[in-house]
Coordinates of C-alpha atoms in Angstrom, one line a residue:
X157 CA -9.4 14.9 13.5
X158 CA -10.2 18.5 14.8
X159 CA -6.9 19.7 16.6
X160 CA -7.1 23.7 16.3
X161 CA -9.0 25.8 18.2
X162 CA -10.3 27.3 15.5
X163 CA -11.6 24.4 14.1
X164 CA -13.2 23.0 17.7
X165 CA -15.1 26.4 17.5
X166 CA -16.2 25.6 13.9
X167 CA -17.5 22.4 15.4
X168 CA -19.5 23.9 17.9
X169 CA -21.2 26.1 16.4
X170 CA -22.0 23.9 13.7
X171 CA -23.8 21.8 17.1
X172 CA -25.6 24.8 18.3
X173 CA -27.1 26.0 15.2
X174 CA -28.4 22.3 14.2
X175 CA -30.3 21.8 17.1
X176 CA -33.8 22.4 17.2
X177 CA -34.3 24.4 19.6
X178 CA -33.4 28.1 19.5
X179 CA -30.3 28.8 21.3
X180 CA -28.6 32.1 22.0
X181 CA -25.1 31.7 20.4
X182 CA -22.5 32.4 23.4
X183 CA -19.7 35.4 22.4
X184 CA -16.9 33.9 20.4
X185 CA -14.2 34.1 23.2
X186 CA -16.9 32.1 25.4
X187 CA -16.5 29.3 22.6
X188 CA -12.3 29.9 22.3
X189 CA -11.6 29.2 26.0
X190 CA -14.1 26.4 26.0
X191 CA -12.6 24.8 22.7
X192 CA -8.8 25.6 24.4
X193 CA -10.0 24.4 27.6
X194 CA -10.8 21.1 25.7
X195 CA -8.0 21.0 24.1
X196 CA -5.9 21.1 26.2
X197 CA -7.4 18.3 28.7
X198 CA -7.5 16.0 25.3
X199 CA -4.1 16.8 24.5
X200 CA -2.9 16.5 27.6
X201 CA -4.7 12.7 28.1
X202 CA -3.0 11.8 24.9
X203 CA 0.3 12.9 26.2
X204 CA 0.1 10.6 28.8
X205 CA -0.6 7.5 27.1
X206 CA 2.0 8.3 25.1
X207 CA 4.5 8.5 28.0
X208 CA 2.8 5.2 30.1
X209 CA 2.9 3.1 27.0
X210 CA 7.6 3.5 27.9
X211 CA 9.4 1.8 30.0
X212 CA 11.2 3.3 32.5
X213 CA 14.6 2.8 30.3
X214 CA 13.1 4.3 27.4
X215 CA 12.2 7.6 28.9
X216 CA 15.4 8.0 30.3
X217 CA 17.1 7.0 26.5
X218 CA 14.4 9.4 25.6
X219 CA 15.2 12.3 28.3
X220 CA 18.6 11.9 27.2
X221 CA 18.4 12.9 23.9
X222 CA 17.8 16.9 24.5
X223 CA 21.6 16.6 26.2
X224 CA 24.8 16.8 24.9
X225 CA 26.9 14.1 25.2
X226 CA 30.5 14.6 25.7
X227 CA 32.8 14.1 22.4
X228 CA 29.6 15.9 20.6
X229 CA 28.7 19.0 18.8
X230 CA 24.6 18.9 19.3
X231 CA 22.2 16.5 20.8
X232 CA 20.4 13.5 19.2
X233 CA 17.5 16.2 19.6
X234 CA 19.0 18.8 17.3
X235 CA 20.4 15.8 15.3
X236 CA 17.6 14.2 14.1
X237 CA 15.7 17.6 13.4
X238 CA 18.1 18.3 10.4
X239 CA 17.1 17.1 7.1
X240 CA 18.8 13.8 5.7
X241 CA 20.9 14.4 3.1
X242 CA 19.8 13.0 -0.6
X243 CA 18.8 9.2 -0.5
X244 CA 20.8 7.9 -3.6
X245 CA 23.1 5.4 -3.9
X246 CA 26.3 6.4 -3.3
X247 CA 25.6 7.6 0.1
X248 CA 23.7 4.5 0.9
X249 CA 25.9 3.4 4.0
X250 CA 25.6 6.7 5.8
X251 CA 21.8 6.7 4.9
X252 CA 21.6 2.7 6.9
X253 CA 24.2 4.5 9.6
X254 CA 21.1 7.1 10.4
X255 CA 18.4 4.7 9.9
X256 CA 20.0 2.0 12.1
X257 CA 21.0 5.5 14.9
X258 CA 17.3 6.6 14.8
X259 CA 15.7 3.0 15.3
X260 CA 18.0 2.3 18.0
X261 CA 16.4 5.3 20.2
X262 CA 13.1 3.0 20.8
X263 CA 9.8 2.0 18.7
X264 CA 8.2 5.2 18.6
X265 CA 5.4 3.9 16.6
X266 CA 4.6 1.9 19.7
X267 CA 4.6 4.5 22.0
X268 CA 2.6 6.8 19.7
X269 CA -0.1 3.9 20.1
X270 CA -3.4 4.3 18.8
X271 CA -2.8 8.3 18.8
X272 CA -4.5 10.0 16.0
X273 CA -1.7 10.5 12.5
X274 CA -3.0 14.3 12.9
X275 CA -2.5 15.1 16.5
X276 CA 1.2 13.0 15.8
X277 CA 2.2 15.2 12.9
X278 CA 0.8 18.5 14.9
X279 CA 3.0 17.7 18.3
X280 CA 6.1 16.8 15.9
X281 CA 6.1 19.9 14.0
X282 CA 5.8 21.8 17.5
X283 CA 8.7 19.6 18.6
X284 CA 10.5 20.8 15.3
X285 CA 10.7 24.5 15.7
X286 CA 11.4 24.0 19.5
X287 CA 15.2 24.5 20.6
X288 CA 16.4 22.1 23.1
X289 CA 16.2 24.8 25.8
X290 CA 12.6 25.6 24.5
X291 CA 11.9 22.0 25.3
X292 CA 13.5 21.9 28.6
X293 CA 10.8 24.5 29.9
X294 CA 8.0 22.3 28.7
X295 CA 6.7 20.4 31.9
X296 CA 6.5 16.4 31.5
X297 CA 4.6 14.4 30.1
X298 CA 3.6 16.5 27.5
X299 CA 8.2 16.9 26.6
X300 CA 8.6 13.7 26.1
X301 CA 5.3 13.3 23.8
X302 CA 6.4 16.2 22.0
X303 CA 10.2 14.2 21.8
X304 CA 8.3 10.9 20.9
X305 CA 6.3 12.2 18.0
X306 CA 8.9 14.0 16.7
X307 CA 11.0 10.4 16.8
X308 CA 8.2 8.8 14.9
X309 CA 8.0 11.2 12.3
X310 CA 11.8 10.7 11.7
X311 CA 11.6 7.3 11.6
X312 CA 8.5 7.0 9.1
X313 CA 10.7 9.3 6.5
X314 CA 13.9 7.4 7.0
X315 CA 12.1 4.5 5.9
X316 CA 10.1 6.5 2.9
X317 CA 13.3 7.6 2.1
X318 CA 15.0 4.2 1.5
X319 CA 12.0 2.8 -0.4
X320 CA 12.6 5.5 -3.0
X321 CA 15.6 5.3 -3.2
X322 CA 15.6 1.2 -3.9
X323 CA 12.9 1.8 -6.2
X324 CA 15.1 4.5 -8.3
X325 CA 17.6 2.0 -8.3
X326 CA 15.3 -0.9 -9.4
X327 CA 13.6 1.2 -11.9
X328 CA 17.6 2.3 -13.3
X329 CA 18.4 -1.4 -13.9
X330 CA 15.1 -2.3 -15.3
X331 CA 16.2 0.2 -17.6
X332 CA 19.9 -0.6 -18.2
X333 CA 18.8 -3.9 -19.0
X334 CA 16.3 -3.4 -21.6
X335 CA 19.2 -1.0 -23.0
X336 CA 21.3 -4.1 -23.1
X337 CA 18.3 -6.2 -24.9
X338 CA 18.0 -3.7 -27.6
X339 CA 21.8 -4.0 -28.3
X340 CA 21.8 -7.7 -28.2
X341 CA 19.1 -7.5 -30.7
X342 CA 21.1 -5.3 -32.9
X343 CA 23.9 -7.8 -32.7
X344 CA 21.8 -10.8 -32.9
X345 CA 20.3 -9.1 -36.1
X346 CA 23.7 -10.2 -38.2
X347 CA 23.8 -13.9 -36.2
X348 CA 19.6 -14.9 -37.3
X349 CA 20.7 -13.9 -40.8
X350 CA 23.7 -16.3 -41.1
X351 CA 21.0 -19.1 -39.4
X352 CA 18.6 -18.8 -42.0
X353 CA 21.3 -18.6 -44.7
X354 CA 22.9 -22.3 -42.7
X355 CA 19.2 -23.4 -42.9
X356 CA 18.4 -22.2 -46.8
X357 CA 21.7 -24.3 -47.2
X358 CA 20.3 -27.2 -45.3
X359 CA 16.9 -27.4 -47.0
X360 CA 18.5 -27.4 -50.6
X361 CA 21.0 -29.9 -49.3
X362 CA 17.9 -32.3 -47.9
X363 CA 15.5 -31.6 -50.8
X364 CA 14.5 -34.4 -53.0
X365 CA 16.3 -36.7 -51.2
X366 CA 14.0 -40.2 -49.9
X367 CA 11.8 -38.9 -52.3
X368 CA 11.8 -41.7 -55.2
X369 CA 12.4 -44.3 -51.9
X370 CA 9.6 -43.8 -49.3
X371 CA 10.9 -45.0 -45.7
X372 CA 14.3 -45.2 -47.6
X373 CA 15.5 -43.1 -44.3
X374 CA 14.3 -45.7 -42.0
X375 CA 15.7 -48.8 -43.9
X376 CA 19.3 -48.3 -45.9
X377 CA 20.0 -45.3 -47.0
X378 CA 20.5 -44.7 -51.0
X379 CA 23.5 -42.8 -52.3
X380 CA 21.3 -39.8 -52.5
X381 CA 20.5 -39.7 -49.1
X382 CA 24.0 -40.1 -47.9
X383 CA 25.4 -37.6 -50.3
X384 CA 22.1 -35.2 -49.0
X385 CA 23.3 -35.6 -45.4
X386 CA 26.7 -35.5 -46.4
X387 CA 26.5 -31.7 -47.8
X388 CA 24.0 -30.6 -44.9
X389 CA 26.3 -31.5 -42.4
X390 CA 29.1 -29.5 -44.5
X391 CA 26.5 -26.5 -44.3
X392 CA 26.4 -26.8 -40.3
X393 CA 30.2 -27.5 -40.0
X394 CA 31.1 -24.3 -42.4
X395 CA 28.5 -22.5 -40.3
X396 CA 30.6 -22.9 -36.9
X397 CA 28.9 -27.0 -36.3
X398 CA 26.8 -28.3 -34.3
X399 CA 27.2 -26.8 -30.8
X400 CA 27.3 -23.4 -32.2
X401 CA 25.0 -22.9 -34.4
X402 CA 22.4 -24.6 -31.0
X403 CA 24.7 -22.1 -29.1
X404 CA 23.2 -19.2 -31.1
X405 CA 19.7 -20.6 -31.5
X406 CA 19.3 -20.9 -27.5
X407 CA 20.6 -16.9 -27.2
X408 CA 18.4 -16.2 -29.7
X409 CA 15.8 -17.9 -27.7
X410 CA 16.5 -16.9 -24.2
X411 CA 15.1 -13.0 -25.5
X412 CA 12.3 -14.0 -27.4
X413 CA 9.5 -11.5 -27.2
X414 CA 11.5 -8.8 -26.2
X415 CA 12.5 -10.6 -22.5
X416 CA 14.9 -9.1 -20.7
X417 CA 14.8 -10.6 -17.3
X418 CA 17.7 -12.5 -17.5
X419 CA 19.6 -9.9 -17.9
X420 CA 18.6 -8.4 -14.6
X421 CA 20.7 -10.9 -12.7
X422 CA 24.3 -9.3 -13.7
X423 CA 23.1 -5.6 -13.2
X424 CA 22.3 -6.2 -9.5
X425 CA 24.7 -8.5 -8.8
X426 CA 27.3 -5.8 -7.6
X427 CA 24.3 -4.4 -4.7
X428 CA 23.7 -8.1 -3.6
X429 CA 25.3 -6.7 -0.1
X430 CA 23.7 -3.8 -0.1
X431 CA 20.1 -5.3 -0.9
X432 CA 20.5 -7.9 1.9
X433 CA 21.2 -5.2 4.5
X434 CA 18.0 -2.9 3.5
X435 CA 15.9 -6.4 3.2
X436 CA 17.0 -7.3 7.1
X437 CA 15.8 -3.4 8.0
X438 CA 12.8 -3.1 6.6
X439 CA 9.6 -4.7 7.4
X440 CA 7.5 -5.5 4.4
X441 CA 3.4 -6.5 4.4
X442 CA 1.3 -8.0 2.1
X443 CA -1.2 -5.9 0.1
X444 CA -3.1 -9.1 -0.5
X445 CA -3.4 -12.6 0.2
X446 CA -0.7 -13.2 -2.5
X447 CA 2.7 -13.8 -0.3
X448 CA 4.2 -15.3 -3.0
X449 CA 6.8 -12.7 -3.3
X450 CA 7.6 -12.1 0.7
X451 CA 8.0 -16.3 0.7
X452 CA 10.1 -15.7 -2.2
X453 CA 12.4 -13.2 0.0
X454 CA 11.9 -14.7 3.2
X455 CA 13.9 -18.0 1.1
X456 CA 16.5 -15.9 -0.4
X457 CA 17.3 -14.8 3.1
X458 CA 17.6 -17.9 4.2
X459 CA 20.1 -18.8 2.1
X460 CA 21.8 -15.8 2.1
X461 CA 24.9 -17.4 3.1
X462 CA 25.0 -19.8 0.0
X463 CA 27.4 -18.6 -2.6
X464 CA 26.4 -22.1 -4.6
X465 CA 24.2 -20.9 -8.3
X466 CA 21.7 -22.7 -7.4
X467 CA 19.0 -23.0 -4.0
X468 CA 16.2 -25.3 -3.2
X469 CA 13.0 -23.8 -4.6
X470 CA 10.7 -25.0 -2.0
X471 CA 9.8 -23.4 1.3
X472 CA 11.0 -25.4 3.7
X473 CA 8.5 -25.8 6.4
X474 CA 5.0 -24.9 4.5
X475 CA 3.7 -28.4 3.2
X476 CA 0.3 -28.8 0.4
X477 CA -2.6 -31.0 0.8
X478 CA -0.4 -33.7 -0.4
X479 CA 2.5 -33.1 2.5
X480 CA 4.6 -32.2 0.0
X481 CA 6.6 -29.2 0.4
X482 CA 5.4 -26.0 -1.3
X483 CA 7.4 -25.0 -4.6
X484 CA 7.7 -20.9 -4.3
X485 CA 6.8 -18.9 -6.8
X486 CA 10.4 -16.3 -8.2
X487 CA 8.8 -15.9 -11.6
X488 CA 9.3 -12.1 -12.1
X489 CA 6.2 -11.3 -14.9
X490 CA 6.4 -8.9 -17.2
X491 CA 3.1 -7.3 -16.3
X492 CA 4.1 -7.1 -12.3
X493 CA 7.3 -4.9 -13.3
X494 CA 5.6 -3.0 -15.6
X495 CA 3.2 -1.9 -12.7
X496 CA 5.4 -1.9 -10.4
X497 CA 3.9 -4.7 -8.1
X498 CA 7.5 -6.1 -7.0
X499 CA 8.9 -2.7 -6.2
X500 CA 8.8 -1.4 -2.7

């Protein structure tokens, strides 16, 4: 969208000189006041949709905000113009105290409407270099369009904001989790080398016998046999026994092939709060007919409340062909986090 003058004049001469027939080109401040002149009506017509798209109660809220009220320093005005501090972590509760502040002022997106992003960002950085007695000499409706851009502009990087900063904190325990793998494996290096010694020990114990007697090991078992199973058994018992050494062998297991999902769990497990309250405040969309993963969250919401380990893992209203109800997919795959399909 063309929202300079200079541009509009651009326009226009472009128009002149493709038509075919030959017109005399007007001066250049002919074409300025004409393209200001447009402007402004334009502008002007966009203000006012702006404003009629309120409510009576939101232009007042709205008016409101270039005063001061008592027990304050500034005006929500002045406030919101200053730059939030650093999204991390730490500072996450006074981050959701100015997100929460700044949505409870009104949907500007709404009110902006159908108005083009460009002419938006133009009125809100005119907004932003404007003092609040600045503004109080701009005549209505274009002040509160001015206010009401501005406000949208806030509220878009407030949002933006908290995205990176759960996807920096995502990305950190993706990370501190793969650390963790790498030092399992390490550890796990000394336990698969006492296995295979246990098994080496169970093979030589178990060769030969039922050999000289075939089925012997489904009928009675000769002295051999006994005396095999006998000394394999004492391998597994000097090993640790039974439960143990199966103990070991389903760790072992569990990170096969480099997987270090499971150990996810435990590193978020101290932001469960924290990840609850940014779910409830943001909106999230599908990129694609795939809603597995906002069924997923919609669920785990649900059930927010539950402190039991373990949920139902079917939606609860959306039924197949069969009537049965739908199983939901949380399978987190290693090529989704690796492009980072599951991260806001």
């Amino acid at each position: 969208m063309k929202a300079h003058t200079a541009d509009l004049v651009n326009v226009a001469l472009e128009e002149l000189v493709r038509q075919e027939e030959r017109l005399e080109l007007p001066a250049f401040s002919t074409l300025d006041r004409m393209a200001s002149r447009i402007r402004t009506e334009v502008e002007a017509a966009q203000c006012e949709a702006i404003v009629a798209r309120m409510s009576d109660a939101a232009r007042e809220r709205v008016a409101g905000m270039l005063e001061v009220v008592e027990g304050e320093y500034q005006s929500l005005f002045a406030w919101i113009k200053q730059p939030a501090r650093r999204a991390t972590w730490s500072r996450f509760r006074a981050h959701a105290e100015r997100m929460e502040r700044v949505d409870g002022l009104g949907d500007a997106v709404f009110w902006v409407g159908k108005t083009p992003p460009a002419k938006v960002a133009a009125l809100a950085e005119q907004a932003r270099v404007l003092s609040v007695g600045e503004m109080k000499d701009i005549a209505e409706p274009r002040r509160t369009a001015l206010t009401v851009c501005l406000l949208a502009q806030v509220q878009a990087a407030v949002r933006d904001e908290t995205v990176v900063m759960l996807s920096k904190r995502l990305s950190r325990h993706l990370k501190r989790a793969q650390e963790e793998l790498l030092e399992i494996e390490k550890r796990q290096k000394e336990t698969t080398e006492q296995l295979l010694a246990t098994f080496r020990d169970v093979l030589t114990a178990l060769r030969g016998s039922g050999e000289a007697a075939p089925g012997g090991w489904e009928g009675e078992a000769s002295l051999d046999d006994l005396l095999a199973l006998k000394n394999a058994r004492s391998a597994i018992e000097t090993a640790g026994g039974f439960d143990a050494q199966l103990a070991e062998l389903e760790a072992l297991d569990a990170y096969r092939g480099s997987n270090y999902t499971a150990l996810v769990e435990r590193f978020f497990k101290p932001d469960r709060p924290t990840m609850f309250k940014t779910a409830r405040r943001l909106s999230f969309t599908a990129t694609s007919t795939d809603r597995s993963v906002l069924d997923a969250l919609d669920h785990v919401l649900a059930h927010q409340h539950l402190t039991r380990p373990l949920v139902a893992d079917r939606h609860p209203t959306r039924t197949d062909e069969n009537g049965e109800l739908v199983r939901l997919d949380f399978v987190v795959r290693a090529e989704d986090v690796a492009e980072d399909r599951l991260l806001p």
